[in-house]
Short mmCIF file of C-alpha atoms in Angstrom, two decimals:
data_model
loop_
_atom_site.label_atom_id
_atom_site.label_comp_id
_atom_site.label_asym_id
_atom_site.label_seq_id
_atom_site.Cartn_x
_atom_site.Cartn_y
_atom_site.Cartn_z
CA MET A 269 65.68 10.30 58.72
CA ALA A 270 66.88 13.02 60.99
CA THR A 271 64.97 16.58 61.15
CA PRO A 272 66.74 19.12 59.15
CA PRO A 273 67.90 22.14 61.11
CA VAL A 274 65.58 25.28 61.15
CA ALA A 275 67.14 28.47 59.67
CA VAL A 276 66.28 31.59 61.99
CA VAL A 277 66.80 34.86 59.98
CA CYS A 278 66.49 37.83 62.31
CA VAL A 279 65.55 41.14 60.90
CA GLY A 280 64.57 44.29 62.19
CA MET A 281 65.06 48.16 62.23
CA ALA A 282 68.22 49.64 63.36
CA GLY A 283 68.36 50.12 67.29
CA SER A 284 65.60 47.16 67.72
CA GLY A 285 67.96 45.20 69.69
CA LYS A 286 68.69 42.68 66.92
CA THR A 287 72.29 41.75 67.59
CA THR A 288 71.56 41.56 71.30
CA PHE A 289 68.71 39.28 70.69
CA MET A 290 71.11 37.13 68.50
CA GLN A 291 73.51 36.88 71.50
CA ARG A 292 70.70 35.80 73.81
CA ILE A 293 69.16 33.18 71.53
CA ASN A 294 72.66 31.99 70.72
CA ASN A 295 73.76 31.51 74.35
CA TYR A 296 70.36 29.88 75.17
CA LEU A 297 70.99 27.14 72.66
CA HIS A 298 74.47 26.68 73.98
CA VAL A 299 73.27 26.52 77.87
CA ASN A 300 70.66 23.90 76.62
CA LYS A 301 73.59 21.67 74.67
CA LYS A 302 71.86 22.62 71.29
CA LYS A 303 74.96 24.32 69.64
CA PRO A 304 73.65 26.27 66.57
CA TYR A 305 75.45 27.39 63.51
CA VAL A 306 75.94 31.21 63.24
CA LEU A 307 76.00 33.36 60.13
CA ASN A 308 76.67 36.96 60.35
CA LEU A 309 75.73 38.90 57.03
CA ASP A 310 76.29 42.49 58.43
CA PRO A 311 79.57 43.56 56.79
CA ALA A 312 79.72 46.98 58.62
CA VAL A 313 79.40 45.82 62.26
CA LEU A 314 82.84 46.42 64.17
CA ASN A 315 82.20 43.76 66.71
CA VAL A 316 79.53 41.02 67.53
CA PRO A 317 78.81 39.39 70.73
CA PHE A 318 78.78 36.02 69.55
CA GLN A 319 81.26 33.92 67.50
CA PRO A 320 80.06 33.17 64.02
CA ASN A 321 80.69 30.05 62.15
CA ILE A 322 80.35 32.22 58.79
CA ASP A 323 81.20 35.90 58.69
CA ILE A 324 80.77 37.87 55.82
CA ARG A 325 83.79 40.29 57.17
CA ASP A 326 86.05 37.31 56.39
CA SER A 327 85.68 37.56 52.78
CA ILE A 328 84.35 41.22 52.02
CA ASN A 329 86.08 44.23 53.35
CA TYR A 330 83.36 46.82 53.83
CA LYS A 331 85.47 50.03 53.86
CA GLU A 332 87.61 48.81 50.89
CA VAL A 333 84.38 48.27 49.12
CA MET A 334 83.26 51.89 49.77
CA LYS A 335 86.32 53.34 48.80
CA GLN A 336 86.68 51.23 45.49
CA TYR A 337 83.18 51.72 44.35
CA ASN A 338 82.99 55.50 45.71
CA LEU A 339 79.83 54.53 47.86
CA GLY A 340 77.93 55.78 50.95
CA PRO A 341 77.28 53.38 53.97
CA ASN A 342 73.88 52.02 52.49
CA GLY A 343 75.85 51.62 49.27
CA GLY A 344 78.66 49.88 50.63
CA ILE A 345 76.47 47.38 52.60
CA LEU A 346 74.48 46.80 49.63
CA THR A 347 77.42 46.15 47.27
CA SER A 348 79.06 43.90 50.14
CA LEU A 349 75.94 41.79 50.11
CA ASN A 350 75.80 41.44 46.43
CA LEU A 351 79.54 40.33 46.43
CA PHE A 352 78.83 37.87 49.09
CA ALA A 353 75.77 36.45 47.34
CA THR A 354 78.09 35.28 44.64
CA LYS A 355 79.34 32.69 47.04
CA ILE A 356 75.94 31.36 47.85
CA ASP A 357 76.49 27.79 46.27
CA GLN A 358 79.67 27.60 48.62
CA ILE A 359 77.81 28.56 51.73
CA ILE A 360 74.63 26.18 51.21
CA ASN A 361 77.07 23.54 50.47
CA LEU A 362 78.94 24.17 53.78
CA LEU A 363 75.48 24.32 55.70
CA GLU A 364 74.60 21.09 54.10
CA LYS A 365 77.73 19.49 54.90
CA ARG A 366 77.28 20.73 58.75
CA ALA A 367 73.75 19.53 58.66
CA ASN A 368 74.60 16.04 57.41
CA PRO A 369 77.88 15.06 59.02
CA PRO A 370 79.48 11.72 58.12
CA PRO A 371 78.59 8.64 60.39
CA ASP A 372 81.89 8.47 62.17
CA SER A 373 81.74 12.53 63.12
CA LYS A 374 81.86 13.12 66.65
CA VAL A 375 80.22 16.72 66.32
CA PRO A 376 76.42 16.53 66.42
CA PRO A 377 74.72 18.25 63.46
CA PRO A 378 72.98 21.45 64.89
CA LYS A 379 69.34 22.17 65.19
CA HIS A 380 69.11 25.65 64.01
CA PHE A 381 71.07 27.97 61.81
CA LEU A 382 70.89 31.47 63.17
CA VAL A 383 71.46 34.26 60.70
CA ASP A 384 72.16 37.97 61.58
CA THR A 385 71.56 40.59 58.88
CA PRO A 386 72.33 44.52 58.65
CA GLY A 387 70.48 47.11 60.63
CA GLN A 388 69.61 48.81 57.48
CA ILE A 389 66.44 46.29 57.03
CA GLU A 390 65.68 47.53 53.56
CA VAL A 391 69.26 46.55 52.03
CA PHE A 392 68.69 43.18 53.00
CA VAL A 393 64.81 42.51 52.49
CA TRP A 394 64.42 44.65 49.40
CA SER A 395 67.80 43.88 47.64
CA ALA A 396 68.44 41.14 44.87
CA SER A 397 71.21 39.54 46.97
CA GLY A 398 68.94 39.34 50.12
CA SER A 399 66.33 37.42 47.92
CA ILE A 400 68.99 35.25 46.53
CA LEU A 401 70.28 34.24 50.01
CA LEU A 402 66.75 33.90 51.59
CA GLU A 403 65.52 31.68 48.53
CA SER A 404 68.65 29.69 48.57
CA LEU A 405 68.38 28.84 52.26
CA ALA A 406 64.70 28.16 52.05
CA SER A 407 65.15 25.82 49.15
CA SER A 408 67.78 23.48 51.53
CA PHE A 409 66.18 24.01 54.94
CA PRO A 410 63.04 25.07 56.63
CA THR A 411 63.46 28.96 57.12
CA VAL A 412 61.73 31.34 59.42
CA ILE A 413 61.84 35.08 59.69
CA ALA A 414 62.19 36.35 63.30
CA TYR A 415 61.07 40.48 62.94
CA ILE A 416 62.19 42.24 65.83
CA ILE A 417 60.60 45.14 67.05
CA ASP A 418 61.46 47.82 69.70
CA THR A 419 58.22 47.61 72.20
CA PRO A 420 59.14 50.87 73.80
CA ARG A 421 59.02 52.90 70.53
CA THR A 422 56.03 50.87 69.25
CA SER A 423 53.81 52.17 72.38
CA SER A 424 51.55 54.69 70.04
CA THR A 425 49.10 53.57 67.43
CA SER A 426 50.96 55.36 64.67
CA THR A 427 54.29 53.84 65.30
CA PHE A 428 52.64 50.22 66.25
CA MET A 429 50.65 50.45 62.58
CA SER A 430 53.99 51.56 60.82
CA ASN A 431 55.73 48.47 62.22
CA MET A 432 52.90 46.35 61.26
CA LEU A 433 52.60 47.34 57.64
CA TYR A 434 56.52 46.87 57.51
CA ALA A 435 56.17 43.21 58.86
CA CYS A 436 53.28 42.79 56.20
CA SER A 437 55.52 43.94 53.23
CA ILE A 438 58.46 41.51 54.70
CA LEU A 439 55.93 38.59 54.84
CA TYR A 440 54.68 39.03 51.31
CA LYS A 441 58.08 39.68 49.77
CA THR A 442 59.90 36.93 51.41
CA LYS A 443 56.91 34.19 51.32
CA LEU A 444 58.12 32.75 54.68
CA PRO A 445 57.02 32.01 57.84
CA MET A 446 57.18 35.13 60.32
CA ILE A 447 57.29 35.46 64.09
CA LEU A 448 56.80 38.98 65.45
CA VAL A 449 59.38 39.64 68.27
CA PHE A 450 58.59 42.30 70.67
CA ASN A 451 61.96 42.88 72.19
CA LYS A 452 62.92 44.72 75.32
CA THR A 453 59.84 43.88 77.65
CA ASP A 454 62.31 44.50 80.63
CA VAL A 455 61.61 48.24 79.49
CA GLN A 456 57.95 48.11 78.67
CA ASP A 457 55.42 45.13 78.84
CA ALA A 458 54.13 44.20 75.21
CA ASP A 459 50.55 42.94 76.56
CA PHE A 460 49.19 46.19 74.94
CA ALA A 461 50.57 44.98 71.45
CA ARG A 462 48.84 41.62 71.80
CA GLU A 463 45.70 43.04 72.83
CA TRP A 464 45.63 45.59 69.55
CA MET A 465 46.30 42.56 67.55
CA THR A 466 43.72 40.28 68.70
CA ASP A 467 40.94 42.79 69.82
CA PHE A 468 40.08 45.47 67.33
CA GLU A 469 37.76 47.42 70.02
CA LYS A 470 41.15 47.77 72.26
CA PHE A 471 43.04 49.39 69.26
CA GLN A 472 40.18 51.63 68.37
CA GLU A 473 39.86 52.83 72.09
CA ALA A 474 43.58 53.79 72.26
CA LEU A 475 43.22 55.50 68.82
CA GLN A 476 40.48 57.40 70.16
CA GLU A 477 42.46 58.09 73.39
CA GLU A 478 45.29 59.65 71.55
CA GLN A 479 43.06 61.74 69.07
CA ASN A 480 41.39 63.05 72.21
CA LYS A 481 44.79 64.26 73.59
CA GLY A 482 45.67 65.70 70.34
CA VAL A 483 48.48 63.45 69.52
CA PHE A 484 47.92 63.73 65.89
CA GLY A 485 47.81 67.68 65.96
CA GLY A 486 45.08 70.22 66.10
CA GLU A 487 44.80 71.49 62.58
CA GLY A 488 45.34 70.22 59.26
CA PHE A 489 46.44 66.63 58.43
CA GLY A 490 46.11 65.14 62.02
CA GLY A 491 43.40 67.52 63.03
CA SER A 492 40.74 66.90 60.13
CA GLY A 493 40.53 62.80 61.46
CA TYR A 494 42.38 61.72 58.33
CA MET A 495 45.20 60.11 60.45
CA GLY A 496 42.70 58.32 62.85
CA SER A 497 40.46 57.28 59.95
CA LEU A 498 43.50 55.91 58.26
CA LEU A 499 44.90 53.91 61.26
CA ASN A 500 41.52 52.52 61.60
CA SER A 501 41.20 51.38 58.35
CA MET A 502 44.61 49.64 58.23
CA SER A 503 43.80 47.85 61.56
CA LEU A 504 40.85 46.44 59.94
CA MET A 505 42.86 45.27 56.81
CA LEU A 506 45.33 43.73 58.97
CA GLU A 507 43.06 41.82 60.98
CA GLU A 508 43.66 39.00 58.47
CA PHE A 509 47.36 39.45 58.41
CA TYR A 510 47.58 38.91 62.27
CA SER A 511 45.98 35.41 62.28
CA HIS A 512 49.27 34.17 60.11
CA LEU A 513 51.78 35.35 62.70
CA ASN A 514 52.86 34.11 65.93
CA MET A 515 53.82 36.96 68.50
CA VAL A 516 56.30 36.59 71.34
CA ALA A 517 57.39 39.23 74.12
CA VAL A 518 60.95 38.55 74.89
CA SER A 519 63.61 40.44 76.82
CA SER A 520 67.34 40.16 75.08
CA MET A 521 68.98 41.59 78.41
CA THR A 522 67.13 39.21 81.17
CA GLY A 523 66.07 36.17 78.71
CA ASP A 524 62.50 36.34 79.46
CA GLY A 525 60.34 34.75 76.54
CA ILE A 526 63.35 32.93 74.81
CA ASP A 527 61.46 29.66 75.68
CA ASP A 528 58.18 30.97 73.99
CA PHE A 529 60.22 32.18 70.90
CA PHE A 530 61.73 28.71 70.60
CA GLU A 531 58.34 27.09 70.67
CA ALA A 532 57.10 29.23 68.00
CA VAL A 533 59.84 28.51 65.87
CA GLU A 534 59.16 24.92 66.12
CA GLU A 535 55.62 25.50 65.19
CA LYS A 536 56.68 27.72 62.28
CA ARG A 537 59.04 24.81 61.09
CA LYS A 538 55.92 22.57 60.84
CA GLU A 539 53.98 25.42 59.05
CA PHE A 540 57.02 25.85 56.67
CA ASP A 541 56.87 21.86 55.84
CA ARG A 542 52.98 21.89 55.51
CA ASP A 543 52.43 25.29 53.87
CA TYR A 544 55.47 26.69 52.39
CA ARG A 545 57.74 23.98 51.05
CA PRO A 546 54.96 22.98 48.50
CA GLU A 547 54.79 26.32 46.99
CA LEU A 548 58.56 26.46 47.08
CA GLU A 549 58.64 23.21 45.23
CA LYS A 550 56.01 24.45 42.81
CA ARG A 551 58.20 27.40 41.91
CA ARG A 552 61.10 25.69 41.48
CA LYS A 553 59.47 23.29 39.02
CA GLU A 554 58.16 26.01 37.01
CA ARG A 555 61.47 27.52 36.85
CA GLU A 556 63.14 24.38 35.82
CA ALA A 557 60.39 23.82 33.09
CA GLU A 558 60.86 27.43 31.67
CA SER A 559 64.70 26.82 31.76
CA ALA A 560 64.23 23.67 29.79
CA THR A 561 61.71 25.20 27.30
CA LYS A 562 64.27 27.98 26.76
CA ARG A 563 67.04 25.37 26.30
CA GLU A 564 65.22 23.37 23.86
CA GLN A 565 64.31 26.56 21.85
CA ASP A 566 68.04 27.54 21.77
CA LEU A 567 68.82 23.90 20.77
CA THR A 568 66.29 24.05 17.73
CA LYS A 569 67.58 27.27 16.57
CA VAL A 570 71.09 26.11 16.71
CA MET A 571 70.15 22.77 14.72
CA ARG A 572 68.46 25.19 11.90
CA ASP A 573 71.31 27.41 11.72
CA MET A 574 73.75 24.45 11.19
CA ASN A 575 71.34 23.09 8.42
CA MET A 576 72.29 19.43 9.07
CA ASN A 577 69.46 17.68 8.30
CA GLN A 578 70.57 14.17 6.75
CA GLN A 579 69.51 13.51 3.06
CA PRO A 580 68.36 10.11 1.99
CA LYS A 581 71.48 8.42 0.63
CA SER A 582 69.59 7.13 -2.67
CA SER A 583 69.24 10.55 -3.83
CA GLU A 584 72.93 10.78 -4.71
CA ASN A 585 72.78 8.05 -7.42
CA ALA A 586 69.01 8.66 -8.36
CA ALA A 587 69.68 9.60 -12.08
CA ALA A 588 72.78 7.06 -12.52
CA PRO A 589 71.90 4.24 -14.90
CA ILE A 590 71.37 0.79 -13.02
CA ASP A 591 74.06 -1.86 -13.84
CA PRO A 592 72.81 -5.54 -12.92
CA ALA A 593 76.68 -6.14 -12.45
CA ASP A 594 76.57 -3.67 -9.81
CA ASP A 595 73.91 -5.43 -8.14
CA GLU A 596 75.64 -8.49 -8.15
CA GLU A 597 78.64 -6.98 -6.77
CA ASP A 598 76.52 -5.50 -3.89
CA GLU A 599 74.75 -8.85 -3.22
CA ASP A 600 78.39 -10.55 -2.94
CA GLU A 601 79.61 -7.71 -0.71
CA ASN A 602 76.60 -7.78 1.66
CA ASP A 603 77.07 -11.63 1.94
CA ALA A 604 80.58 -11.21 2.72
CA ASP A 605 80.88 -8.31 4.98
CA ASP A 606 77.77 -9.05 7.17
CA TYR A 607 75.78 -5.81 6.21
CA PRO A 608 78.46 -3.29 6.48
CA ASP A 609 75.53 -0.48 5.29
CA VAL A 610 73.92 -0.88 8.67
CA GLU A 611 77.43 -0.39 10.54
CA ARG A 612 78.02 2.64 8.51
CA ASP A 613 74.62 4.18 9.35
CA ASP A 614 75.53 3.80 13.03
CA ASP A 615 78.68 5.29 12.47
CA ASP A 616 77.04 8.30 10.82
CA GLU A 617 74.54 8.60 13.48
CA GLU A 618 77.21 8.89 16.20
CA VAL A 619 79.24 11.35 13.87
CA LEU A 620 76.22 13.61 13.68
CA LYS A 621 75.42 13.28 17.32
CA GLN A 622 78.79 14.56 18.16
CA ARG A 623 78.70 17.29 15.76
CA TYR A 624 75.23 18.49 17.29
CA LYS A 625 76.82 18.25 20.60
CA ASN A 626 79.93 20.47 19.67
CA ALA A 627 77.90 22.95 17.96
CA MET A 628 75.57 23.29 21.13
CA ARG A 629 78.48 23.74 23.27
CA GLU A 630 80.04 26.31 21.01
CA GLN A 631 76.94 28.15 21.33
CA GLY A 632 77.20 28.22 25.16
CA ILE A 633 74.59 25.69 25.79
CA GLN A 634 75.38 22.83 28.32
CA VAL A 635 74.79 19.42 27.17
CA GLU A 636 75.53 16.08 28.37
CA ASP A 637 76.58 13.01 26.63
CA ASP A 638 73.11 11.27 27.06
CA ASP A 639 71.23 14.10 26.43
CA PRO A 640 67.74 13.31 25.32
CA THR A 641 67.10 16.45 23.23
CA VAL A 642 70.00 15.58 21.19
CA ALA A 643 68.50 12.05 20.62
CA ARG A 644 65.15 13.86 19.65
CA MET A 645 66.67 16.21 17.35
CA LEU A 646 68.55 13.47 15.59
CA ALA A 647 65.48 11.40 15.04
CA GLN A 648 63.86 14.42 13.41
CA ALA A 649 66.93 15.07 11.10
CA LYS A 650 66.72 11.54 10.09
CA ARG A 651 63.10 11.82 9.04
CA GLY A 652 64.22 14.73 7.16
CA GLY A 653 62.03 17.34 9.02
#
């Protein structure tokens, strides 16, 4: 069985070089004869330096959404994503067809789905539409979050810790494997970040040095030592968090570190199959069980409302006098007609079953022709319960 494509979802703060990074990894895969399938989910971008296969701008007009709903820039992006999320079934079908082409197809399936997201990271990560898109992707393909970090802007302990906390929140919100991508290493090397993540004492030294320089201010909030103590405590807290991350240093301009990034992607693909997929399957089964329970409760309510429990046929004539002649006629009819009562019972059962189905459909409950719930409720009705 062929290995399914891995979906790489790129998220990052505005200005972190996310779109340039997307261009670089797209170009890298093309050069190495591993043509990816690219999705652009940023409705507000004017131009992208790569050719997306699926583009939110083809179906959603961002400026028209802002005008029609009287929204600002962030509200327009959020609403555009919400509208696009209504088409998620069609998108997943397209991806699945592309991942499993027919045997006679001359186009090989891609190894990677690359997903570019809006620069307003909170709009995508914390919105309902973002969760729908990510969960739908992860339910069909191994999915990895690439969190892009602007390395030159993260050189101070406070901005570094802010980025780490944001990465931590994204990891636990999405519940997907994550790679920290320290971008723009052509401007500043990311060795300091690697040291701070692996050696707590190095971070303490850098923190003490900044305090001595008065980076946090001489009086009040910073001068009281509160800021240094807070950063120190958070660093200790995140030590376990760092152990679950892969950190790579890349330059989107020069291409340095892109090999390391795709090695990390393959490692996270294995981690997804080993650790994350069982959890996703467990959550999916729980949702299905809850849905089935609710559906059965709705069905039971419909049956009670209909009050369609069958009554024993003998009750209709319980008070009628018994005529021996009637018995003889019944015996003759049974002999001649080959037990027509049995056939009548079968017909009644089919009629009742059809009435149940029609009633459920009128209540908006989807029901198949061979639905076991209908048979169970029919058996209960026959018992008079």
